[in-house]
PDB file of C-alpha atoms in Angstrom:
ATOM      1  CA  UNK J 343      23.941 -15.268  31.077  1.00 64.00           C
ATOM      2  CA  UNK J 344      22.756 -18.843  31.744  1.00 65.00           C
ATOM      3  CA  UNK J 345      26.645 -20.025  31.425  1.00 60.00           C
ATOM      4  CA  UNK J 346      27.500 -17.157  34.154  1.00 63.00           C
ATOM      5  CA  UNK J 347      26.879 -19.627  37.068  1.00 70.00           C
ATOM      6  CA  UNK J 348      28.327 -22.521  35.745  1.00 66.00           C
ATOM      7  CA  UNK J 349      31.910 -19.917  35.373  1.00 59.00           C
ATOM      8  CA  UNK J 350      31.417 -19.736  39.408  1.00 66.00           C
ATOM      9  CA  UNK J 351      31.774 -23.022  39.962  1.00 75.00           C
ATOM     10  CA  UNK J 352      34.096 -23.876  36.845  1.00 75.00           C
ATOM     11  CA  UNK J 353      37.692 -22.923  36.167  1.00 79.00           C
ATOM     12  CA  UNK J 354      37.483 -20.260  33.042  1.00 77.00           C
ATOM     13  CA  UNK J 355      39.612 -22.405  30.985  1.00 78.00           C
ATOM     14  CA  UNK J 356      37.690 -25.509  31.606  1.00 79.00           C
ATOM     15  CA  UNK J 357      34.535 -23.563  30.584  1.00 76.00           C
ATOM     16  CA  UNK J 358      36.154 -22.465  27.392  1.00 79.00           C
ATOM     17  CA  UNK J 359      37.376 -25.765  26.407  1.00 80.00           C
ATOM     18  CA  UNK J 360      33.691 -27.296  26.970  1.00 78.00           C
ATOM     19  CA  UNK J 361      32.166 -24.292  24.710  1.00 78.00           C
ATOM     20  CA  UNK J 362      34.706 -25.505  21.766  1.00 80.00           C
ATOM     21  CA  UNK J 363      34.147 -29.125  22.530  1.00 80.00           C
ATOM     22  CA  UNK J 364      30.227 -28.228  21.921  1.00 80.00           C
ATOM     23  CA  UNK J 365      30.900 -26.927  18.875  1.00 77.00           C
ATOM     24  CA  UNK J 366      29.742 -23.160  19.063  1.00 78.00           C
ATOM     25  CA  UNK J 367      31.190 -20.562  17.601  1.00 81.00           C
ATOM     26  CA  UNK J 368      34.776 -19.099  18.041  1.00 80.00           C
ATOM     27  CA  UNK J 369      33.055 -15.608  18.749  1.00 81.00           C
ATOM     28  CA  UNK J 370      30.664 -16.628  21.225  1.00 82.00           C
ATOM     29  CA  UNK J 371      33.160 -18.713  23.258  1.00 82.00           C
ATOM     30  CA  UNK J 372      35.408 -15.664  23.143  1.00 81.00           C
ATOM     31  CA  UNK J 373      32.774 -13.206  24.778  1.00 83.00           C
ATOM     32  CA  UNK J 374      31.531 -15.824  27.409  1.00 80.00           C
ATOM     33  CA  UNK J 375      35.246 -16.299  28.580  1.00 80.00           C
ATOM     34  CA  UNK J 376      35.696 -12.881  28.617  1.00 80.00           C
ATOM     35  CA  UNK J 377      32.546 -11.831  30.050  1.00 82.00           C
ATOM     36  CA  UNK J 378      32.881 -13.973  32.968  1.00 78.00           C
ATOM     37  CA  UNK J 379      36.640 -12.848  33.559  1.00 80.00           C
ATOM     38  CA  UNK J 380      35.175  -9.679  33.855  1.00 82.00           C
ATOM     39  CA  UNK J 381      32.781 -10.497  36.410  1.00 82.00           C
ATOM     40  CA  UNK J 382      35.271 -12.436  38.618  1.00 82.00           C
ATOM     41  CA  UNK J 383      37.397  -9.212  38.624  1.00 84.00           C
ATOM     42  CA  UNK J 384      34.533  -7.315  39.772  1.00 86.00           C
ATOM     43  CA  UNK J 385      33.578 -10.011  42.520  1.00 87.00           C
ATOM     44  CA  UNK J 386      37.584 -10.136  43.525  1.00 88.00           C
ATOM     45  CA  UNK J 387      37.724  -6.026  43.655  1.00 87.00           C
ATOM     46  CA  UNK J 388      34.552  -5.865  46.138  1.00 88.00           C
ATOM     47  CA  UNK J 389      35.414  -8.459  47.861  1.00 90.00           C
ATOM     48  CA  UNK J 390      38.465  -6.485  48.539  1.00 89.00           C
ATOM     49  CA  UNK J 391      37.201  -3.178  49.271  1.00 86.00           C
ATOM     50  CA  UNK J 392      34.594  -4.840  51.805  1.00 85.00           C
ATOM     51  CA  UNK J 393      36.975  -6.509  53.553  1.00 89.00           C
ATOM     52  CA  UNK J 394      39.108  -3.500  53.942  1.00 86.00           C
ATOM     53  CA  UNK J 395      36.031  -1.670  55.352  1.00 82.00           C
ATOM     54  CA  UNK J 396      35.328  -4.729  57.803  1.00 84.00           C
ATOM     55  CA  UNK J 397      38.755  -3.801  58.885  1.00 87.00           C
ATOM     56  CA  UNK J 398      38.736  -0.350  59.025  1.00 83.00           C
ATOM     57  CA  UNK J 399      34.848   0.115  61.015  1.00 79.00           C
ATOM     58  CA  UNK J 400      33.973  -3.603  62.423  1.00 81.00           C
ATOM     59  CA  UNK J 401      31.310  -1.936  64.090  1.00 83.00           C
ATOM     60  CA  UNK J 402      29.125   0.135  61.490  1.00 79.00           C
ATOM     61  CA  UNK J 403      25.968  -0.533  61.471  1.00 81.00           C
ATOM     62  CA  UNK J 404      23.566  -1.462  58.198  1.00 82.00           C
ATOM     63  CA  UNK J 405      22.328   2.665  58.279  1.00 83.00           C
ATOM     64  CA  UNK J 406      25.788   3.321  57.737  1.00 79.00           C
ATOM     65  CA  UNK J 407      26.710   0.556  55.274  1.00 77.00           C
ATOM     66  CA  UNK J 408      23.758   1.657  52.935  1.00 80.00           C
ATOM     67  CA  UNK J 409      24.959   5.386  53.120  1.00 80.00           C
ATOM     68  CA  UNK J 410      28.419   3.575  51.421  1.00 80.00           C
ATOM     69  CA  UNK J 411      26.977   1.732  48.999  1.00 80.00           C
ATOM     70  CA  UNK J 412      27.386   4.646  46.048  1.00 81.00           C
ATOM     71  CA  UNK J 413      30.712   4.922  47.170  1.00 83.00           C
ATOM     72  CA  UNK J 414      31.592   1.295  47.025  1.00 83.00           C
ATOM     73  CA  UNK J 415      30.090   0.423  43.911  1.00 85.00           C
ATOM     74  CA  UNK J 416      31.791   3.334  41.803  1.00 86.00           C
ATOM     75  CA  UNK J 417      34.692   2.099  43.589  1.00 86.00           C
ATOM     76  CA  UNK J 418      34.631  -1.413  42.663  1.00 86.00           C
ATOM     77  CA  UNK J 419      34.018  -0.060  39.040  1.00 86.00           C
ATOM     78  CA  UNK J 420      36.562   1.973  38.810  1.00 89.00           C
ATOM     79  CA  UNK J 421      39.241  -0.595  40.171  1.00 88.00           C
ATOM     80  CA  UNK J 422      37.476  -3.172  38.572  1.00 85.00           C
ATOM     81  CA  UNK J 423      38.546  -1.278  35.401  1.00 86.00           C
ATOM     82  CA  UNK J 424      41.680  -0.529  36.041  1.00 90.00           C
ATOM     83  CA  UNK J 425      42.609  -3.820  36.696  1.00 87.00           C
ATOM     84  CA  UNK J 426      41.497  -4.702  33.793  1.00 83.00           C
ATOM     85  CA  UNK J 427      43.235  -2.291  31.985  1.00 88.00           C
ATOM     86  CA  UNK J 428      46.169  -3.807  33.228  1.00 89.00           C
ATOM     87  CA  UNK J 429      45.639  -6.982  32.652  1.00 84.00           C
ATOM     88  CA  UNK J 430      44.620  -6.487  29.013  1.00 82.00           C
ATOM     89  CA  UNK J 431      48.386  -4.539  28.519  1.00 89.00           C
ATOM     90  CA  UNK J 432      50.121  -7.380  30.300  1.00 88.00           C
ATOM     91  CA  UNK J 433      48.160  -9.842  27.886  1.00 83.00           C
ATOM     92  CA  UNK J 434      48.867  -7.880  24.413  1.00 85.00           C
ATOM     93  CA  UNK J 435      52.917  -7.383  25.629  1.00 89.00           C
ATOM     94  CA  UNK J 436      52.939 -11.313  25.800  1.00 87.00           C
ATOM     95  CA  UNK J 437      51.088 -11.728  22.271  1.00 85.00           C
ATOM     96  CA  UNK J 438      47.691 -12.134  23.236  1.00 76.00           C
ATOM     97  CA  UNK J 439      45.185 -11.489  20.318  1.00 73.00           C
ATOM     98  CA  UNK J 440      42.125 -11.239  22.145  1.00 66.00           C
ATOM     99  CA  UNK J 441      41.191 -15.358  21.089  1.00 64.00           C
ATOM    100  CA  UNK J 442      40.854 -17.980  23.591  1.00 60.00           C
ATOM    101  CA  UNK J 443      43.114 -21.402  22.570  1.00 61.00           C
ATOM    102  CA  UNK J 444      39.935 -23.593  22.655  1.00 56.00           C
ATOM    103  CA  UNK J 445      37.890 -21.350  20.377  1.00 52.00           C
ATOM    104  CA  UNK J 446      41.068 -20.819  17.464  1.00 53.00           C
ATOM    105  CA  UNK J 447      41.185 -24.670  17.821  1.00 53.00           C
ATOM    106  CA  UNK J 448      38.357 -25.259  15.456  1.00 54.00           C
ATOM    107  CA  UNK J 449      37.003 -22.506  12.863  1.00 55.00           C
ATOM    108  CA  UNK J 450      33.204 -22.072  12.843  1.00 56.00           C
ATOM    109  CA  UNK J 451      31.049 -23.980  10.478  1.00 67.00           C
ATOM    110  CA  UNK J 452      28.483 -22.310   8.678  1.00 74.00           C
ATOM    111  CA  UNK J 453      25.887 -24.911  10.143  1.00 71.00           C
ATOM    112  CA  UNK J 454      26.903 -23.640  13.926  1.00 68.00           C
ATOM    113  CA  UNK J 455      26.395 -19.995  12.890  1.00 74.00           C
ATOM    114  CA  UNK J 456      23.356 -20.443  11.903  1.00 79.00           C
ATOM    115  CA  UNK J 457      22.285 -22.973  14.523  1.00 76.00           C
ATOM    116  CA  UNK J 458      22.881 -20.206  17.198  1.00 75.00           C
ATOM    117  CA  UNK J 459      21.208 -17.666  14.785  1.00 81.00           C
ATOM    118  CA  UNK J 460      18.047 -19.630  15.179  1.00 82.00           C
ATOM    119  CA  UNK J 461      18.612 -20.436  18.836  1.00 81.00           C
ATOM    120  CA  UNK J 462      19.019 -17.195  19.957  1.00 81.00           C
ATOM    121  CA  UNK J 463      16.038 -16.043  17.900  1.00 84.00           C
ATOM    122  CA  UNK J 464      14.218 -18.490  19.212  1.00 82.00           C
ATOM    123  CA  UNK J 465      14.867 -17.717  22.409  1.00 80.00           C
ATOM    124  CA  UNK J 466      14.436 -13.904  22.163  1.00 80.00           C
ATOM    125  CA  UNK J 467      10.886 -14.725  21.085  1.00 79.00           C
ATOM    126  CA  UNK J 468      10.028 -16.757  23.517  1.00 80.00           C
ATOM    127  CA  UNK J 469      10.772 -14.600  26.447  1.00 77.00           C
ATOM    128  CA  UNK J 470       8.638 -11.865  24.532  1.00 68.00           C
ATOM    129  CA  UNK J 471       5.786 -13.487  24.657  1.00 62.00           C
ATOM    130  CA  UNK J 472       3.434 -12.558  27.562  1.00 57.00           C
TER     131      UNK J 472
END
């Protein structure tokens, strides 16, 4: 979550290839890229759909935005999906096997594993404390 913002700001690739160049695992780089694809989709698809109701009533007013808001989120999850869907056909006809290039670059260490192991344990018991 923390790396979310810094994918804003940052190219995808670029974020992978600092990841790998840190030294964590394959796996983790993997789902980061791939987690923040996702979201850009999802931020590209309602950015869409709210620009096409800009268009269609420039006038509404926020009562009549709110009374959309169901509408427009199922919609942006749906085409969000879809899109997706698309994209991950288009990817596996050209050979893709689901592995970023900077995470396949180096295999993980044992050492890394288990650094993250305790990092993320770490930090799942900090935020439970009260």
């Amino acid at each position: 979550i923390a790396l979310l913002p810094l994918a804003a700001f940052a190219t995808i690739t670029s974020v992978a290839d600092a990841l790998a160049g840190l030294g964590l695992p394959a796996l983790f780089v993997d789902t980061t890229v791939t987690t923040a694809r996702g979201v850009q989709i999802l931020r590209e698809e309602s950015e869409r759909i709210a620009r096409a109701r800009q268009l269609r009533a420039p006038d509404a007013g926020v009562i009549t935005r709110l009374t959309l808001f169901g509408s427009f989120a199922s919609t942006v999850l749906e085409r969000g999906l879809q899109r997706a869907q698309r994209a991950h056909l288009a990817m596996s006809l050209r050979g893709f096997d689901g592995h970023s290039t900077a995470s396949s670059r180096r295999a993980p260490r044992a050492l890394d594993v288990a650094a993250l192991g305790v990092t993320l344990t770490t930090l799942a018991a900090i935020t439970r404390i009260p």
